[in-house]
PDB file of C-alpha atoms in Angstrom:
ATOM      1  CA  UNK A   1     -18.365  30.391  92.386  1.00 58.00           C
ATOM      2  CA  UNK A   2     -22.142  30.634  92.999  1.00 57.00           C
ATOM      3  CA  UNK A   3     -25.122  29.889  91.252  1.00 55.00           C
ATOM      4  CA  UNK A   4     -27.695  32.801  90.925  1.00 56.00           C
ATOM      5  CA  UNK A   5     -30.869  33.223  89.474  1.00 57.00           C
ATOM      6  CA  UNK A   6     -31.142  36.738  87.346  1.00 63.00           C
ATOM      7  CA  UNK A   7     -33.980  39.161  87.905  1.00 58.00           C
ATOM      8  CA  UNK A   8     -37.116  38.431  85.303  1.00 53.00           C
ATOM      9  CA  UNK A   9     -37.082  41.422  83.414  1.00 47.00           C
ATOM     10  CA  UNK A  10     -40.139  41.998  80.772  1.00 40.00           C
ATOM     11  CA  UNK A  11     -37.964  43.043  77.213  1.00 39.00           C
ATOM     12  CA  UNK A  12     -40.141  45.751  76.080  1.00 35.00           C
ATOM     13  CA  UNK A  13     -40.598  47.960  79.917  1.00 38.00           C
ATOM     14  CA  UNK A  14     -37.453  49.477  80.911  1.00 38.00           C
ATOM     15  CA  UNK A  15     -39.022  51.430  83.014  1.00 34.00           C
ATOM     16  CA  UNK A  16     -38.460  47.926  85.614  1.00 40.00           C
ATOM     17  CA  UNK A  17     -34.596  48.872  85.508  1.00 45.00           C
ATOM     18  CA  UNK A  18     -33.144  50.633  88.551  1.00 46.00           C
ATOM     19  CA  UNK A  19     -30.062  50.966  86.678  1.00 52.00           C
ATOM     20  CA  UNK A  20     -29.186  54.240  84.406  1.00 55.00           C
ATOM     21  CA  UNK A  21     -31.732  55.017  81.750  1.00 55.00           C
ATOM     22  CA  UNK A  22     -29.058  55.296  79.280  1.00 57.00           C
ATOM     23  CA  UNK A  23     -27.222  52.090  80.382  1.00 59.00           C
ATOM     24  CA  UNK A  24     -30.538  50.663  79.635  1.00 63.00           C
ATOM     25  CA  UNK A  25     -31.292  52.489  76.382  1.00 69.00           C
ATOM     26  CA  UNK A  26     -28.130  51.441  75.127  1.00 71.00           C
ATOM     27  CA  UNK A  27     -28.703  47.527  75.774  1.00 72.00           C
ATOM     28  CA  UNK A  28     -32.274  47.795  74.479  1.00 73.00           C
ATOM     29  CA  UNK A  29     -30.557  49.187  70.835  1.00 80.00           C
ATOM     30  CA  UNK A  30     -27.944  46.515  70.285  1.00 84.00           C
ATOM     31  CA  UNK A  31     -30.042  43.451  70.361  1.00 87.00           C
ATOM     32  CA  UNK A  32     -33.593  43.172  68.929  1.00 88.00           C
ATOM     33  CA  UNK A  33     -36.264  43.070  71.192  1.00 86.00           C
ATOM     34  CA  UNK A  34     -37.169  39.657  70.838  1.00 89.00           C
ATOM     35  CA  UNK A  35     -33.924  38.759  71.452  1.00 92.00           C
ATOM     36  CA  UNK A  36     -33.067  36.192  74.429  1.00 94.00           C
ATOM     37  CA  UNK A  37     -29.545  38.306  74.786  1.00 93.00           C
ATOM     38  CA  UNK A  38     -31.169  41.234  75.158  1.00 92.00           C
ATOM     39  CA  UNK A  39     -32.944  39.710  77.825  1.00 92.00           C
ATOM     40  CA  UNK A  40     -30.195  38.357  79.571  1.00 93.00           C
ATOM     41  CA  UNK A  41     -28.025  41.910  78.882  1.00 92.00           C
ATOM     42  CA  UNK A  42     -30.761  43.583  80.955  1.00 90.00           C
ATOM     43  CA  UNK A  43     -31.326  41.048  83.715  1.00 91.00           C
ATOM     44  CA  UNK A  44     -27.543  40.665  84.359  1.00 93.00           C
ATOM     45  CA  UNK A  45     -27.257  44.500  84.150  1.00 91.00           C
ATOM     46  CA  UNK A  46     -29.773  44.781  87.154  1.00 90.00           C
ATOM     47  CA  UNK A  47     -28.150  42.202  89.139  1.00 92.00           C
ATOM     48  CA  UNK A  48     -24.579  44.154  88.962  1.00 91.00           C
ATOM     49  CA  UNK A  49     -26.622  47.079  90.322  1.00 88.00           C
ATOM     50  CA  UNK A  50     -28.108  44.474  93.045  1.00 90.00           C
ATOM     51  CA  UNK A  51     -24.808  43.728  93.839  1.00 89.00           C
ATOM     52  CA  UNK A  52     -23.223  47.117  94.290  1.00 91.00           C
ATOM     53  CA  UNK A  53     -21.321  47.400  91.084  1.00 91.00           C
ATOM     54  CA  UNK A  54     -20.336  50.533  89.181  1.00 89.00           C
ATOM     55  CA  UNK A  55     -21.594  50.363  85.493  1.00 88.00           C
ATOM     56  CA  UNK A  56     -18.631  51.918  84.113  1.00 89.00           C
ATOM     57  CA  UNK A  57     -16.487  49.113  85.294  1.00 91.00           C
ATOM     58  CA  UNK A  58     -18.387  46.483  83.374  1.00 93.00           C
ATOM     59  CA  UNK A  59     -17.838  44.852  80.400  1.00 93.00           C
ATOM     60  CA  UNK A  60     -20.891  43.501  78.991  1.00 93.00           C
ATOM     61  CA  UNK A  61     -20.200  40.792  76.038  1.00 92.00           C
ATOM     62  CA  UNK A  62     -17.067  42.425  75.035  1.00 90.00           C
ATOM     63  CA  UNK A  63     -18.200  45.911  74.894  1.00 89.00           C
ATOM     64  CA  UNK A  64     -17.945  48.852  77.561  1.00 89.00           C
ATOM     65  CA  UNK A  65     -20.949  50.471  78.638  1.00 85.00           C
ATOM     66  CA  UNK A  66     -21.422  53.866  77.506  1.00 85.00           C
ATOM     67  CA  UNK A  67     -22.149  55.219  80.920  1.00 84.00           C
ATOM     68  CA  UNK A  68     -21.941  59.151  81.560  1.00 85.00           C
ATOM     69  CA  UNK A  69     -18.911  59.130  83.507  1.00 87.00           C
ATOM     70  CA  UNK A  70     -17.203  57.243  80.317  1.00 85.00           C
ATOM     71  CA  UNK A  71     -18.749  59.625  77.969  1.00 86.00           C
ATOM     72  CA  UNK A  72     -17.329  62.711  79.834  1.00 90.00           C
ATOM     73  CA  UNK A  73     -13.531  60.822  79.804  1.00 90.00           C
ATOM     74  CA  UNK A  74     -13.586  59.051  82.840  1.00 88.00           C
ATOM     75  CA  UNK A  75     -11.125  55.274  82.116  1.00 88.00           C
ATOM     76  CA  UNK A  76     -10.558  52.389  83.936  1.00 86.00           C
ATOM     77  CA  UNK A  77     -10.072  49.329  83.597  1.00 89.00           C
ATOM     78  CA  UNK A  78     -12.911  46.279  83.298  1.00 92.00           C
ATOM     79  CA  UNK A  79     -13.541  45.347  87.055  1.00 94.00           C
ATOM     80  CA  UNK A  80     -16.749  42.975  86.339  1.00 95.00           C
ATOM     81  CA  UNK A  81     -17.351  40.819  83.209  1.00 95.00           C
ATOM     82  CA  UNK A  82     -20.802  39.767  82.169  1.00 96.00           C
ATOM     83  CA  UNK A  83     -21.338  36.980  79.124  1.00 95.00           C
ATOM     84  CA  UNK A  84     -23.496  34.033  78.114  1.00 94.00           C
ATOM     85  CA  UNK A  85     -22.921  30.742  76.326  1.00 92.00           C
ATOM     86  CA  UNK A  86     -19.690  30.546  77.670  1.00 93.00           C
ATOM     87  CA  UNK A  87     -18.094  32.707  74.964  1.00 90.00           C
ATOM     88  CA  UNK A  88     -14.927  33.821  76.308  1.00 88.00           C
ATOM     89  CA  UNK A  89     -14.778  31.710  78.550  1.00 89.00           C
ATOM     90  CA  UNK A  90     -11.135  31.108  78.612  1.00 92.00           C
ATOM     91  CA  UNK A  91     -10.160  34.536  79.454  1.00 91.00           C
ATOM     92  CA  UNK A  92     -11.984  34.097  82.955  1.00 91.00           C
ATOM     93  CA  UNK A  93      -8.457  32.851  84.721  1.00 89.00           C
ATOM     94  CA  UNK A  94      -7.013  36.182  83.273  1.00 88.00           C
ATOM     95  CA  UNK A  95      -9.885  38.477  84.132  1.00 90.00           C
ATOM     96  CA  UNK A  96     -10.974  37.551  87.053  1.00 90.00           C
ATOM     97  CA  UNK A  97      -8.074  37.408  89.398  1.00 88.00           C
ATOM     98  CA  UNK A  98      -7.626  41.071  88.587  1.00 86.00           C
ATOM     99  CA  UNK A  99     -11.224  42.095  88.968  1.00 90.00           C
ATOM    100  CA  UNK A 100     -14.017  41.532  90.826  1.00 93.00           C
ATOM    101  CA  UNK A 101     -16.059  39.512  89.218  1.00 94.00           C
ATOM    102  CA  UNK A 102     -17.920  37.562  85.930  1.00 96.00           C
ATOM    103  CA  UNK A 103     -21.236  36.702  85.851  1.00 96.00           C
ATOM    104  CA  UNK A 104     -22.328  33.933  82.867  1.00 96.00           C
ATOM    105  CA  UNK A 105     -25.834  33.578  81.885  1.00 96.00           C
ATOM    106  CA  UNK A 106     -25.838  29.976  81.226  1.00 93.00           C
ATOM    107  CA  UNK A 107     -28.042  29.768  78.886  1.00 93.00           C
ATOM    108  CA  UNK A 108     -29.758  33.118  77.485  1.00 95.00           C
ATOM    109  CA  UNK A 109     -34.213  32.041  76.711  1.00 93.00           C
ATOM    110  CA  UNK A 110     -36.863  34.018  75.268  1.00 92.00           C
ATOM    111  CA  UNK A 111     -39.263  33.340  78.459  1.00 92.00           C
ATOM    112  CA  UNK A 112     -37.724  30.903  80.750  1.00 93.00           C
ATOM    113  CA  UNK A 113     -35.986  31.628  84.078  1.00 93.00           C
ATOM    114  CA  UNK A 114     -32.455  32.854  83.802  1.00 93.00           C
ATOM    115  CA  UNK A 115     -29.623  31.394  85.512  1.00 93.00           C
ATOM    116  CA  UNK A 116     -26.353  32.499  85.669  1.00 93.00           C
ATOM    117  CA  UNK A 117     -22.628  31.638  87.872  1.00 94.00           C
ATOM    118  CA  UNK A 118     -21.249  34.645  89.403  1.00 93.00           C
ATOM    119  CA  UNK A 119     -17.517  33.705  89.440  1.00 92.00           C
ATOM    120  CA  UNK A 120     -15.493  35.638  92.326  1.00 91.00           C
ATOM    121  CA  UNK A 121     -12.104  35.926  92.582  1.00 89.00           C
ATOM    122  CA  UNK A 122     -10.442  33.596  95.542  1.00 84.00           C
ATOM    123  CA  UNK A 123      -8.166  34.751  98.097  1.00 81.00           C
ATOM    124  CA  UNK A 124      -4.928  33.420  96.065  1.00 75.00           C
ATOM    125  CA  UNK A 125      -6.343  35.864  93.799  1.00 69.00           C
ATOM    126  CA  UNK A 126      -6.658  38.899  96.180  1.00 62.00           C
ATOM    127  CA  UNK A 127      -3.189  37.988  97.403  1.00 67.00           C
ATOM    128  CA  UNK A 128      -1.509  37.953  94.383  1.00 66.00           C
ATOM    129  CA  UNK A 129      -3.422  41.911  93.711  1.00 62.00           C
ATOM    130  CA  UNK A 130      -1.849  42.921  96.802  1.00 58.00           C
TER     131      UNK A 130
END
């Protein structure tokens, strides 16, 4: 488990996202844009893309992103998880070992920095996958 500090993202430019417009679009409609989730949706969002991680194996506070690929029919299963608050938090034994990852936003603000655990699976974990 590591600490991490997410990417400052301004709410109302997503133009400063690297990840897919409509990834983006798609975050900005389901919270309000003052919201601090909304915030924390996008910042987390760039920091899967920082760390390599295909959107359409995310699940982003219990919803799937409705990437292209998932649009067209592509399925998989959740690989990364991404939450705040610690809701869900007891499904992380059960999600993790058979992904790669969660990342919790610790606690989602308005204006102040972001910080968040990235929780990797062990390797107990990746031998039990194997």
């Amino acid at each position: 488990m590591t600490s991490t500090s997410i990417p400052n993202l301004a709410h109302t430019r997503p133009v400063t996202c690297n990840f897919t417009m409509h990834s983006a679009h798609w975050a900005f409609r389901r919270w309000r844009e003052d919201s601090p989730l909304r915030r924390a949706a996008l910042a987390s969002l760039a920091r899967m893309q920082e760390l390599g991680v295909e959107l359409d194996d995310v699940d982003l506070a219990g919803q799937r992103l409705p990437t292209p690929r998932r649009r067209a029919g592509y399925r998989s299963e959740p690989r990364w998880w991404i939450n705040w608050k610690w809701q869900g938090y007891r499904s992380i034994p059960y999600c993790v070992p058979s992904g790669d990852g969660w990342l919790e936003v610790v606690q989602p603000t308005r204006t102040r920095p972001l910080n968040a655990l990235v929780i990797k699976p062990g390797p107990k974990a990746a031998a039990l996958r194997s």
